[in-house]
Every structure is written in structure tokens, then in C-alpha cells.
Short mmCIF file of C-alpha atoms in Angstrom, two decimals:
data_model
loop_
_atom_site.label_atom_id
_atom_site.label_comp_id
_atom_site.label_asym_id
_atom_site.label_seq_id
_atom_site.Cartn_x
_atom_site.Cartn_y
_atom_site.Cartn_z
CA PRO A 1 0.00 0.00 0.00
CA ARG A 2 2.99 2.39 0.37
CA LEU A 3 3.75 4.93 -2.36
CA PHE A 4 7.53 4.48 -2.05
CA ILE A 5 8.91 0.99 -1.56
CA PRO A 6 12.47 -0.19 -0.84
CA SER A 7 14.34 -1.89 -3.66
CA ARG A 8 15.34 -5.53 -3.30
CA MET A 9 19.02 -4.69 -3.02
CA GLY A 10 20.64 -1.74 -1.30
CA MET A 11 19.14 1.25 0.38
CA ASN A 12 17.26 2.70 -2.62
CA MET A 13 13.60 3.58 -2.73
CA GLY A 14 11.35 3.25 -5.75
CA LEU A 15 7.92 4.44 -6.80
CA ASN A 16 5.19 1.82 -6.34
CA LEU A 17 3.67 1.57 -9.83
CA GLY A 18 1.09 -0.89 -8.51
CA ARG A 19 -0.82 2.06 -7.03
CA PRO A 20 -2.79 4.55 -9.14
CA VAL A 21 -1.03 7.50 -7.45
CA GLY A 22 2.35 5.97 -8.39
CA LYS A 23 1.31 5.72 -12.03
CA LEU A 24 0.04 9.31 -11.93
CA LEU A 25 3.34 10.58 -10.49
CA MET A 26 5.33 8.66 -13.12
CA GLY A 27 3.17 10.15 -15.89
CA LEU A 28 3.53 13.67 -14.49
CA THR A 29 7.30 13.22 -14.33
CA GLY A 30 7.34 12.26 -18.01
CA ILE A 31 5.20 15.26 -18.94
CA ILE A 32 7.49 17.61 -16.99
CA ILE A 33 10.54 16.22 -18.81
CA VAL A 34 8.91 16.66 -22.24
CA VAL A 35 7.85 20.24 -21.41
CA ALA A 36 11.39 21.05 -20.21
CA PHE A 37 12.83 19.80 -23.51
CA VAL A 38 10.35 21.86 -25.54
CA VAL A 39 10.95 25.02 -23.49
CA THR A 40 14.71 24.75 -23.95
CA LEU A 41 14.81 23.59 -27.57
CA VAL A 42 12.25 25.93 -29.16
CA PRO A 43 14.23 29.13 -28.44
CA ALA A 44 17.43 27.47 -29.67
CA TYR A 45 15.66 26.39 -32.85
CA LEU A 46 14.23 29.88 -33.44
CA TYR A 47 17.60 31.58 -32.91
CA ASP A 48 19.62 29.12 -35.01
CA PHE A 49 17.32 28.11 -37.84
CA THR A 50 15.22 31.14 -38.67
CA ALA A 51 16.47 33.57 -41.29
CA ASN A 52 16.22 36.61 -39.05
CA PRO A 53 15.62 35.94 -35.33
CA PHE A 54 16.39 39.57 -34.40
CA GLN A 55 14.14 42.06 -36.14
CA TYR A 56 14.59 45.80 -36.64
CA GLU A 57 11.71 47.98 -37.81
CA GLN A 58 11.93 51.73 -38.22
CA THR A 59 8.89 53.97 -38.59
CA ALA A 60 8.59 57.75 -38.78
CA THR A 61 8.44 58.08 -34.99
CA ASN A 62 10.16 55.06 -33.42
CA ILE A 63 12.31 51.96 -33.74
CA GLU A 64 11.12 48.52 -32.75
CA LEU A 65 13.60 45.76 -31.84
CA LYS A 66 12.29 42.20 -31.45
CA ALA A 67 13.62 38.73 -30.68
CA PRO A 68 11.93 35.44 -29.75
CA PHE A 69 11.12 35.18 -26.03
CA VAL A 70 12.47 38.68 -25.30
CA THR A 71 10.55 41.86 -24.53
CA THR A 72 10.09 44.06 -27.60
CA SER A 73 11.85 47.42 -27.36
CA ASP A 74 10.07 50.50 -28.70
CA ILE A 75 12.52 53.38 -28.94
CA PRO A 76 11.11 56.83 -29.81
CA LEU A 77 13.41 58.50 -32.36
CA ASP A 78 13.43 61.78 -30.44
CA THR A 79 15.03 60.05 -27.39
CA ILE A 80 18.05 58.76 -29.33
CA GLU A 81 21.21 60.66 -28.42
CA LYS A 82 23.79 58.76 -30.44
CA VAL A 83 24.06 55.89 -32.92
CA GLU A 84 27.21 53.99 -33.79
CA LEU A 85 28.30 50.85 -35.60
CA LEU A 86 30.62 48.68 -33.49
CA GLU A 87 32.92 45.84 -34.49
CA LYS A 88 32.55 44.08 -31.12
CA LEU A 89 30.74 44.43 -27.81
CA PRO A 90 32.43 46.15 -24.87
CA ASN A 91 34.13 43.79 -22.40
CA ASN A 92 32.35 44.81 -19.18
CA ILE A 93 28.93 43.10 -19.63
CA THR A 94 26.75 41.67 -16.86
CA LYS A 95 23.50 39.78 -17.49
CA LEU A 96 20.54 40.94 -15.40
CA TYR A 97 17.99 38.66 -17.02
CA GLY A 98 17.73 37.09 -20.43
CA SER A 99 19.91 34.68 -22.33
CA ALA A 100 23.68 34.83 -22.74
CA THR A 101 25.34 31.95 -24.59
CA ASP A 102 28.39 31.57 -26.80
CA ASN A 103 26.20 32.42 -29.81
CA TYR A 104 23.60 34.93 -28.58
CA ALA A 105 22.93 37.59 -25.97
CA THR A 106 19.32 38.68 -25.57
CA GLY A 107 17.58 40.48 -22.74
CA LYS A 108 18.52 43.02 -20.08
CA PHE A 109 22.20 43.58 -19.27
CA THR A 110 24.52 46.23 -17.88
CA VAL A 111 27.26 47.31 -20.27
CA ASP A 112 30.04 49.43 -18.81
CA GLY A 113 27.78 50.26 -15.85
CA LYS A 114 24.81 51.43 -17.97
CA THR A 115 21.53 49.54 -18.39
CA ALA A 116 21.30 47.95 -21.83
CA THR A 117 19.07 45.67 -23.88
CA LEU A 118 20.86 43.26 -26.20
CA TYR A 119 19.64 41.59 -29.38
CA VAL A 120 23.05 40.26 -30.43
CA ASP A 121 24.31 37.35 -32.51
CA HIS A 122 27.98 36.97 -31.52
CA GLN A 123 28.89 35.59 -34.96
CA THR A 124 27.98 38.91 -36.60
CA LYS A 125 30.77 41.48 -36.68
CA GLN A 126 28.59 44.58 -37.15
CA ILE A 127 26.69 45.71 -34.04
CA LEU A 128 24.28 48.65 -34.04
CA HIS A 129 24.61 50.61 -30.79
CA ILE A 130 21.73 52.98 -29.97
CA VAL A 131 22.23 55.34 -27.02
CA THR A 132 19.37 57.00 -25.12
CA ALA A 133 19.45 58.87 -21.82
CA THR A 134 18.11 55.89 -19.86
CA ARG A 135 19.30 52.78 -21.73
CA ASP A 136 21.59 51.53 -24.48
CA TYR A 137 20.47 49.07 -27.15
CA TYR A 138 22.68 46.66 -29.09
CA TYR A 139 21.32 44.98 -32.22
CA THR A 140 22.66 42.66 -34.90
CA ASN A 141 21.16 40.99 -37.90
CA LYS A 142 22.50 37.63 -39.12
CA GLN A 143 23.34 39.45 -42.34
CA PRO A 144 25.89 42.19 -41.48
CA GLN A 145 24.81 44.31 -44.43
CA LYS A 146 21.30 44.63 -42.99
CA THR A 147 22.78 45.87 -39.71
CA ALA A 148 24.84 48.42 -41.64
CA ASP A 149 21.74 49.47 -43.62
CA ALA A 150 19.78 49.97 -40.39
CA TYR A 151 22.64 52.09 -39.04
CA GLN A 152 22.69 54.28 -42.17
CA GLN A 153 18.91 54.78 -42.13
CA LEU A 154 18.95 55.69 -38.46
CA GLN A 155 21.96 57.98 -38.86
CA GLN A 156 20.13 59.94 -41.60
CA VAL A 157 17.07 60.38 -39.37
CA ILE A 158 19.16 61.47 -36.34
CA GLU A 159 21.10 64.07 -38.39
CA LYS A 160 17.88 65.81 -39.49
#
């Protein structure tokens, strides 16, 4: 009648699958494992196998930066103080929350002591850096030319 029973050898305990509650717990454990795999593999799939996981959209009044499973950033154009195109990220980066792997950095970070939001593919050598009074934004596209094009478009708007 017990839920956990001792194994025949040693000091181990096992789940009693002869009881309905034991079967239910075993099924729930399987479901939790499957959900954990899906939750970890779907973002990796979206980042690695989609043509453009990080999206940049510029309208007449703002810029929108998007990535899978990351908060969308809406940046009003009139709040932008400076725009630059970097070859690499600064060295002093701390993750607050988000994802930071060998390939990608997405989410909220501090960069050189200032709050920043990153949408960065580390394989891309062109990084768009947008500076506002309250936060910095770093963006890359998998195609470096698209990052450079976004920089040029934004630079023309800022100069006006």
C-alpha cells in the first residue's frame, strides 16, 4: 500500500507503480521532462534556424527591436542621443535577465555600468549601438549588411 517501496538490493527507494497515485506521479514526471525539452529547444531552434531571429523595424516616430522570447523594445526616435556601428561588444557586460550563450545575448544587461538591452548574434561582426538617456540598445542581424543598412537609415534620421 505504500507509495515508495524499498528496492530488493541496497538502500534505494522506488515508486510503487502498482498504485494509481504511483502511475500518476510517473506520468507527471514524463510530462514535466517533455515540457522542459520543448521550453529549452524551441528558443534554440528559433535563434539558429530562422532567417532573421532579431528584427529591426523603423517607422517615422520610433524603432522597434524584437527577438523570440524577449521583450520588444520601442525606442522613440526623439530620445536617441547617439548611434554607432561597433565591431565588437564592450568587455564589461553583466547579465541581469535574459539569455547569454556563446552564440547569442538577448535580454537586459549592464554594459560598462549602464543599463542595456541586447539583441546580439555573436557571430555577426557589425553591431548597431543605440544610445538613449536611460538605456543603451545593441542589435545585430544575421546578415551584417542589414545591420549596416539599419545604421545608415537611423543615422540619416538622427542628423535631421
